[in-house]
C-alpha cells in the first residue's frame, strides 16, 4: 500500500515536559509536554561511566548495525540505544525510541514513581550524550498512569514487535518504535525504512498481529 501522507524523512520529536491531553492514544512524550507552564525546565546531566560502557558495547562487531549503516541508517541500532539508555536509568520501562535528524537516538523511559526520563544516545558511537528528567509537579503525576498501564497490558515485547515489523516490511532498519493505543488495546507503532521506502506499522501489543501498515516511497 502506498501513502502520500508525508515524505520519507527521519522525524525529530521535540522534547518538552508537562501535560497530557487526556486522549489515551498519546505517547509518553505527549504525556509530559507543556501541561504545567510553571514546571521547572528538565535537568540535564552526563554520565561518563555509562557513556564509556555503552560506547564500548556499541563498538563491538554488529552485523545489524553494519546493515543499518549501509542503508543510510544508524550504526547503533534501536536495541543497542535502548540498552545504553536503560543502563542510565535502571528499572525504567521504554515507551519510545526514535532516530532523529541530528544523528542521535532519543529514548523515552518511565519509572514506577512515575517519572519520565529522556536519554539521548549518539547513534554513531553509542555514547550517552545527556539525560533529561522531568520536573512535573507531584499532583500531576497521575497523568502518567496511562503509558504505564499500556506497557503493563502489553504481552508482546518491544523487541518482538520490532522483529514482526521488520519481517513484514521485508527488511530495513527500525527508525522509531513507541507504545500507543489504550490500556484495553495497546499497540506498538513501528517505523521501518531502508533509505528508499518507509513503512509505518501498528502491531497489536497483546497478539502481535499487524493491525495496519502505511508505506511512503522516496520520489
PDB file of N, CA, C and O in Angstrom, residues 2-42:
ATOM      1  N   UNK A   2       0.559   2.196  -0.817  1.00  0.00           N
ATOM      2  CA  UNK A   2       1.356   3.423  -0.919  1.00  0.00           C
ATOM      3  C   UNK A   2       0.559   4.594  -0.403  1.00  0.00           C
ATOM      4  O   UNK A   2      -0.584   4.772  -0.751  1.00  0.00           O
ATOM      5  N   UNK A   3       1.201   5.372   0.445  1.00  0.00           N
ATOM      6  CA  UNK A   3       0.504   6.518   1.030  1.00  0.00           C
ATOM      7  C   UNK A   3       1.280   7.772   0.752  1.00  0.00           C
ATOM      8  O   UNK A   3       2.505   7.775   0.746  1.00  0.00           O
ATOM      9  N   UNK A   4       0.618   8.856   0.515  1.00  0.00           N
ATOM     10  CA  UNK A   4       1.269  10.153   0.310  1.00  0.00           C
ATOM     11  C   UNK A   4       1.161  10.994   1.561  1.00  0.00           C
ATOM     12  O   UNK A   4       1.221  12.201   1.516  1.00  0.00           O
ATOM     13  N   UNK A   5       0.997  10.302   2.685  1.00  0.00           N
ATOM     14  CA  UNK A   5       0.734  11.026   3.923  1.00  0.00           C
ATOM     15  C   UNK A   5       1.850  12.002   4.276  1.00  0.00           C
ATOM     16  O   UNK A   5       1.627  13.090   4.699  1.00  0.00           O
ATOM     17  N   UNK A   6       3.118  11.586   4.092  1.00  0.00           N
ATOM     18  CA  UNK A   6       4.218  12.509   4.325  1.00  0.00           C
ATOM     19  C   UNK A   6       5.464  11.974   3.652  1.00  0.00           C
ATOM     20  O   UNK A   6       5.575  10.779   3.408  1.00  0.00           O
ATOM     21  N   UNK A   7       6.419  12.804   3.257  1.00  0.00           N
ATOM     22  CA  UNK A   7       7.601  12.354   2.547  1.00  0.00           C
ATOM     23  C   UNK A   7       8.517  11.567   3.467  1.00  0.00           C
ATOM     24  O   UNK A   7       8.469  11.689   4.680  1.00  0.00           O
ATOM     25  N   UNK A   8       9.409  10.761   2.853  1.00  0.00           N
ATOM     26  CA  UNK A   8      10.364   9.972   3.596  1.00  0.00           C
ATOM     27  C   UNK A   8      11.341  10.882   4.312  1.00  0.00           C
ATOM     28  O   UNK A   8      12.057  11.644   3.712  1.00  0.00           O
ATOM     29  N   UNK A   9      11.399  10.785   5.594  1.00  0.00           N
ATOM     30  CA  UNK A   9      12.328  11.603   6.379  1.00  0.00           C
ATOM     31  C   UNK A   9      12.448  11.013   7.742  1.00  0.00           C
ATOM     32  O   UNK A   9      11.580  10.281   8.196  1.00  0.00           O
ATOM     33  N   UNK A  10      13.524  11.305   8.398  1.00  0.00           N
ATOM     34  CA  UNK A  10      13.635  10.936   9.796  1.00  0.00           C
ATOM     35  C   UNK A  10      12.972  12.011  10.604  1.00  0.00           C
ATOM     36  O   UNK A  10      13.196  13.186  10.395  1.00  0.00           O
ATOM     37  N   UNK A  11      12.155  11.595  11.568  1.00  0.00           N
ATOM     38  CA  UNK A  11      11.396  12.581  12.339  1.00  0.00           C
ATOM     39  C   UNK A  11      12.181  13.056  13.526  1.00  0.00           C
ATOM     40  O   UNK A  11      12.979  12.328  14.092  1.00  0.00           O
ATOM     41  N   UNK A  12      11.896  14.276  13.902  1.00  0.00           N
ATOM     42  CA  UNK A  12      12.541  14.883  15.068  1.00  0.00           C
ATOM     43  C   UNK A  12      11.482  15.272  16.063  1.00  0.00           C
ATOM     44  O   UNK A  12      10.689  16.147  15.787  1.00  0.00           O
ATOM     45  N   UNK A  13      11.375  14.527  17.145  1.00  0.00           N
ATOM     46  CA  UNK A  13      10.374  14.836  18.158  1.00  0.00           C
ATOM     47  C   UNK A  13      10.962  15.817  19.137  1.00  0.00           C
ATOM     48  O   UNK A  13      12.025  15.629  19.651  1.00  0.00           O
ATOM     49  N   UNK A  14      10.282  16.957  19.308  1.00  0.00           N
ATOM     50  CA  UNK A  14      10.729  17.967  20.254  1.00  0.00           C
ATOM     51  C   UNK A  14      10.356  17.530  21.650  1.00  0.00           C
ATOM     52  O   UNK A  14       9.187  17.267  21.926  1.00  0.00           O
ATOM     53  N   UNK A  15      11.330  17.493  22.526  1.00  0.00           N
ATOM     54  CA  UNK A  15      11.097  17.079  23.918  1.00  0.00           C
ATOM     55  C   UNK A  15      10.638  18.255  24.731  1.00  0.00           C
ATOM     56  O   UNK A  15      11.283  19.272  24.780  1.00  0.00           O
ATOM     57  N   UNK A  16       9.478  18.108  25.375  1.00  0.00           N
ATOM     58  CA  UNK A  16       9.001  19.127  26.302  1.00  0.00           C
ATOM     59  C   UNK A  16       8.311  18.425  27.422  1.00  0.00           C
ATOM     60  O   UNK A  16       7.617  17.456  27.198  1.00  0.00           O
ATOM     61  N   UNK A  17       8.511  18.901  28.643  1.00  0.00           N
ATOM     62  CA  UNK A  17       7.933  18.240  29.798  1.00  0.00           C
ATOM     63  C   UNK A  17       6.632  18.904  30.182  1.00  0.00           C
ATOM     64  O   UNK A  17       6.512  20.096  30.141  1.00  0.00           O
ATOM     65  N   UNK A  18       5.667  18.163  30.656  1.00  0.00           N
ATOM     66  CA  UNK A  18       4.434  18.746  31.146  1.00  0.00           C
ATOM     67  C   UNK A  18       3.225  17.904  30.863  1.00  0.00           C
ATOM     68  O   UNK A  18       3.155  16.819  31.301  1.00  0.00           O
ATOM     69  N   UNK A  19       2.305  18.368  30.042  1.00  0.00           N
ATOM     70  CA  UNK A  19       0.907  17.905  30.037  1.00  0.00           C
ATOM     71  C   UNK A  19       0.611  16.727  29.157  1.00  0.00           C
ATOM     72  O   UNK A  19       1.303  16.426  28.256  1.00  0.00           O
ATOM     73  N   UNK A  20      -0.472  16.176  29.487  1.00  0.00           N
ATOM     74  CA  UNK A  20      -1.063  15.087  28.716  1.00  0.00           C
ATOM     75  C   UNK A  20      -2.435  15.534  28.275  1.00  0.00           C
ATOM     76  O   UNK A  20      -3.165  16.088  29.047  1.00  0.00           O
ATOM     77  N   UNK A  21      -2.769  15.345  27.019  1.00  0.00           N
ATOM     78  CA  UNK A  21      -4.061  15.845  26.554  1.00  0.00           C
ATOM     79  C   UNK A  21      -5.186  15.002  27.096  1.00  0.00           C
ATOM     80  O   UNK A  21      -6.204  15.288  27.087  1.00  0.00           O
ATOM     81  N   UNK A  22      -5.141  13.956  27.592  1.00  0.00           N
ATOM     82  CA  UNK A  22      -6.311  13.219  28.086  1.00  0.00           C
ATOM     83  C   UNK A  22      -6.639  12.049  27.202  1.00  0.00           C
ATOM     84  O   UNK A  22      -7.212  11.084  27.657  1.00  0.00           O
ATOM     85  N   UNK A  23      -6.311  12.121  25.895  1.00  0.00           N
ATOM     86  CA  UNK A  23      -6.577  11.003  24.997  1.00  0.00           C
ATOM     87  C   UNK A  23      -5.550   9.918  25.274  1.00  0.00           C
ATOM     88  O   UNK A  23      -4.377  10.185  25.367  1.00  0.00           O
ATOM     89  N   UNK A  24      -6.006   8.702  25.401  1.00  0.00           N
ATOM     90  CA  UNK A  24      -5.104   7.632  25.783  1.00  0.00           C
ATOM     91  C   UNK A  24      -4.173   7.235  24.662  1.00  0.00           C
ATOM     92  O   UNK A  24      -3.219   6.507  24.881  1.00  0.00           O
ATOM     93  N   UNK A  25      -4.448   7.707  23.451  1.00  0.00           N
ATOM     94  CA  UNK A  25      -3.602   7.321  22.338  1.00  0.00           C
ATOM     95  C   UNK A  25      -2.309   8.088  22.290  1.00  0.00           C
ATOM     96  O   UNK A  25      -1.463   7.832  21.459  1.00  0.00           O
ATOM     97  N   UNK A  26      -2.109   9.061  23.155  1.00  0.00           N
ATOM     98  CA  UNK A  26      -0.885   9.837  23.121  1.00  0.00           C
ATOM     99  C   UNK A  26       0.262   9.037  23.696  1.00  0.00           C
ATOM    100  O   UNK A  26       0.090   8.213  24.564  1.00  0.00           O
ATOM    101  N   UNK A  27       1.456   9.326  23.219  1.00  0.00           N
ATOM    102  CA  UNK A  27       2.644   8.683  23.746  1.00  0.00           C
ATOM    103  C   UNK A  27       3.071   9.369  25.015  1.00  0.00           C
ATOM    104  O   UNK A  27       2.593  10.441  25.355  1.00  0.00           O
ATOM    105  N   UNK A  28       4.064   8.787  25.700  1.00  0.00           N
ATOM    106  CA  UNK A  28       4.506   9.367  26.966  1.00  0.00           C
ATOM    107  C   UNK A  28       5.161  10.712  26.769  1.00  0.00           C
ATOM    108  O   UNK A  28       5.166  11.551  27.649  1.00  0.00           O
ATOM    109  N   UNK A  29       5.723  10.949  25.564  1.00  0.00           N
ATOM    110  CA  UNK A  29       6.291  12.270  25.336  1.00  0.00           C
ATOM    111  C   UNK A  29       5.219  13.321  25.393  1.00  0.00           C
ATOM    112  O   UNK A  29       5.404  14.407  25.943  1.00  0.00           O
ATOM    113  N   UNK A  30       4.055  12.988  24.809  1.00  0.00           N
ATOM    114  CA  UNK A  30       2.938  13.914  24.893  1.00  0.00           C
ATOM    115  C   UNK A  30       2.442  14.021  26.315  1.00  0.00           C
ATOM    116  O   UNK A  30       1.968  15.056  26.747  1.00  0.00           O
ATOM    117  N   UNK A  31       2.545  12.892  27.040  1.00  0.00           N
ATOM    118  CA  UNK A  31       2.086  12.916  28.426  1.00  0.00           C
ATOM    119  C   UNK A  31       2.832  13.955  29.236  1.00  0.00           C
ATOM    120  O   UNK A  31       2.339  14.467  30.218  1.00  0.00           O
ATOM    121  N   UNK A  32       4.112  14.214  28.831  1.00  0.00           N
ATOM    122  CA  UNK A  32       4.934  15.059  29.672  1.00  0.00           C
ATOM    123  C   UNK A  32       5.260  16.388  29.021  1.00  0.00           C
ATOM    124  O   UNK A  32       6.251  17.013  29.313  1.00  0.00           O
ATOM    125  N   UNK A  33       4.403  16.846  28.076  1.00  0.00           N
ATOM    126  CA  UNK A  33       4.724  18.073  27.369  1.00  0.00           C
ATOM    127  C   UNK A  33       3.793  19.209  27.732  1.00  0.00           C
ATOM    128  O   UNK A  33       2.614  19.128  27.509  1.00  0.00           O
ATOM    129  N   UNK A  34       4.354  20.259  28.304  1.00  0.00           N
ATOM    130  CA  UNK A  34       3.704  21.558  28.431  1.00  0.00           C
ATOM    131  C   UNK A  34       2.418  21.601  29.232  1.00  0.00           C
ATOM    132  O   UNK A  34       1.616  22.486  29.022  1.00  0.00           O
ATOM    133  N   UNK A  35       2.147  20.656  30.118  1.00  0.00           N
ATOM    134  CA  UNK A  35       0.905  20.741  30.873  1.00  0.00           C
ATOM    135  C   UNK A  35       0.988  21.751  31.993  1.00  0.00           C
ATOM    136  O   UNK A  35      -0.016  22.225  32.472  1.00  0.00           O
ATOM    137  N   UNK A  36       2.186  22.066  32.438  1.00  0.00           N
ATOM    138  CA  UNK A  36       2.323  22.975  33.568  1.00  0.00           C
ATOM    139  C   UNK A  36       3.339  24.033  33.207  1.00  0.00           C
ATOM    140  O   UNK A  36       4.520  23.780  33.170  1.00  0.00           O
ATOM    141  N   UNK A  37       2.862  25.214  32.905  1.00  0.00           N
ATOM    142  CA  UNK A  37       3.759  26.276  32.480  1.00  0.00           C
ATOM    143  C   UNK A  37       4.691  26.692  33.590  1.00  0.00           C
ATOM    144  O   UNK A  37       5.691  27.368  33.355  1.00  0.00           O
ATOM    145  N   UNK A  38       4.386  26.301  34.833  1.00  0.00           N
ATOM    146  CA  UNK A  38       5.235  26.661  35.952  1.00  0.00           C
ATOM    147  C   UNK A  38       6.229  25.573  36.309  1.00  0.00           C
ATOM    148  O   UNK A  38       7.015  25.732  37.242  1.00  0.00           O
ATOM    149  N   UNK A  39       6.187  24.441  35.584  1.00  0.00           N
ATOM    150  CA  UNK A  39       7.120  23.363  35.889  1.00  0.00           C
ATOM    151  C   UNK A  39       8.527  23.797  35.544  1.00  0.00           C
ATOM    152  O   UNK A  39       8.765  24.547  34.602  1.00  0.00           O
ATOM    153  N   UNK A  40       9.507  23.288  36.316  1.00  0.00           N
ATOM    154  CA  UNK A  40      10.901  23.625  36.057  1.00  0.00           C
ATOM    155  C   UNK A  40      11.343  23.024  34.743  1.00  0.00           C
ATOM    156  O   UNK A  40      10.784  22.063  34.252  1.00  0.00           O
ATOM    157  N   UNK A  41      12.412  23.579  34.187  1.00  0.00           N
ATOM    158  CA  UNK A  41      12.996  23.020  32.989  1.00  0.00           C
ATOM    159  C   UNK A  41      13.629  21.670  33.330  1.00  0.00           C
ATOM    160  O   UNK A  41      14.005  21.412  34.461  1.00  0.00           O
ATOM    161  N   UNK A  42      13.762  20.762  32.322  1.00  0.00           N
ATOM    162  CA  UNK A  42      14.343  19.459  32.581  1.00  0.00           C
ATOM    163  C   UNK A  42      15.781  19.589  33.082  1.00  0.00           C
ATOM    164  O   UNK A  42      16.515  20.493  32.696  1.00  0.00           O
TER     165      UNK A  42
END
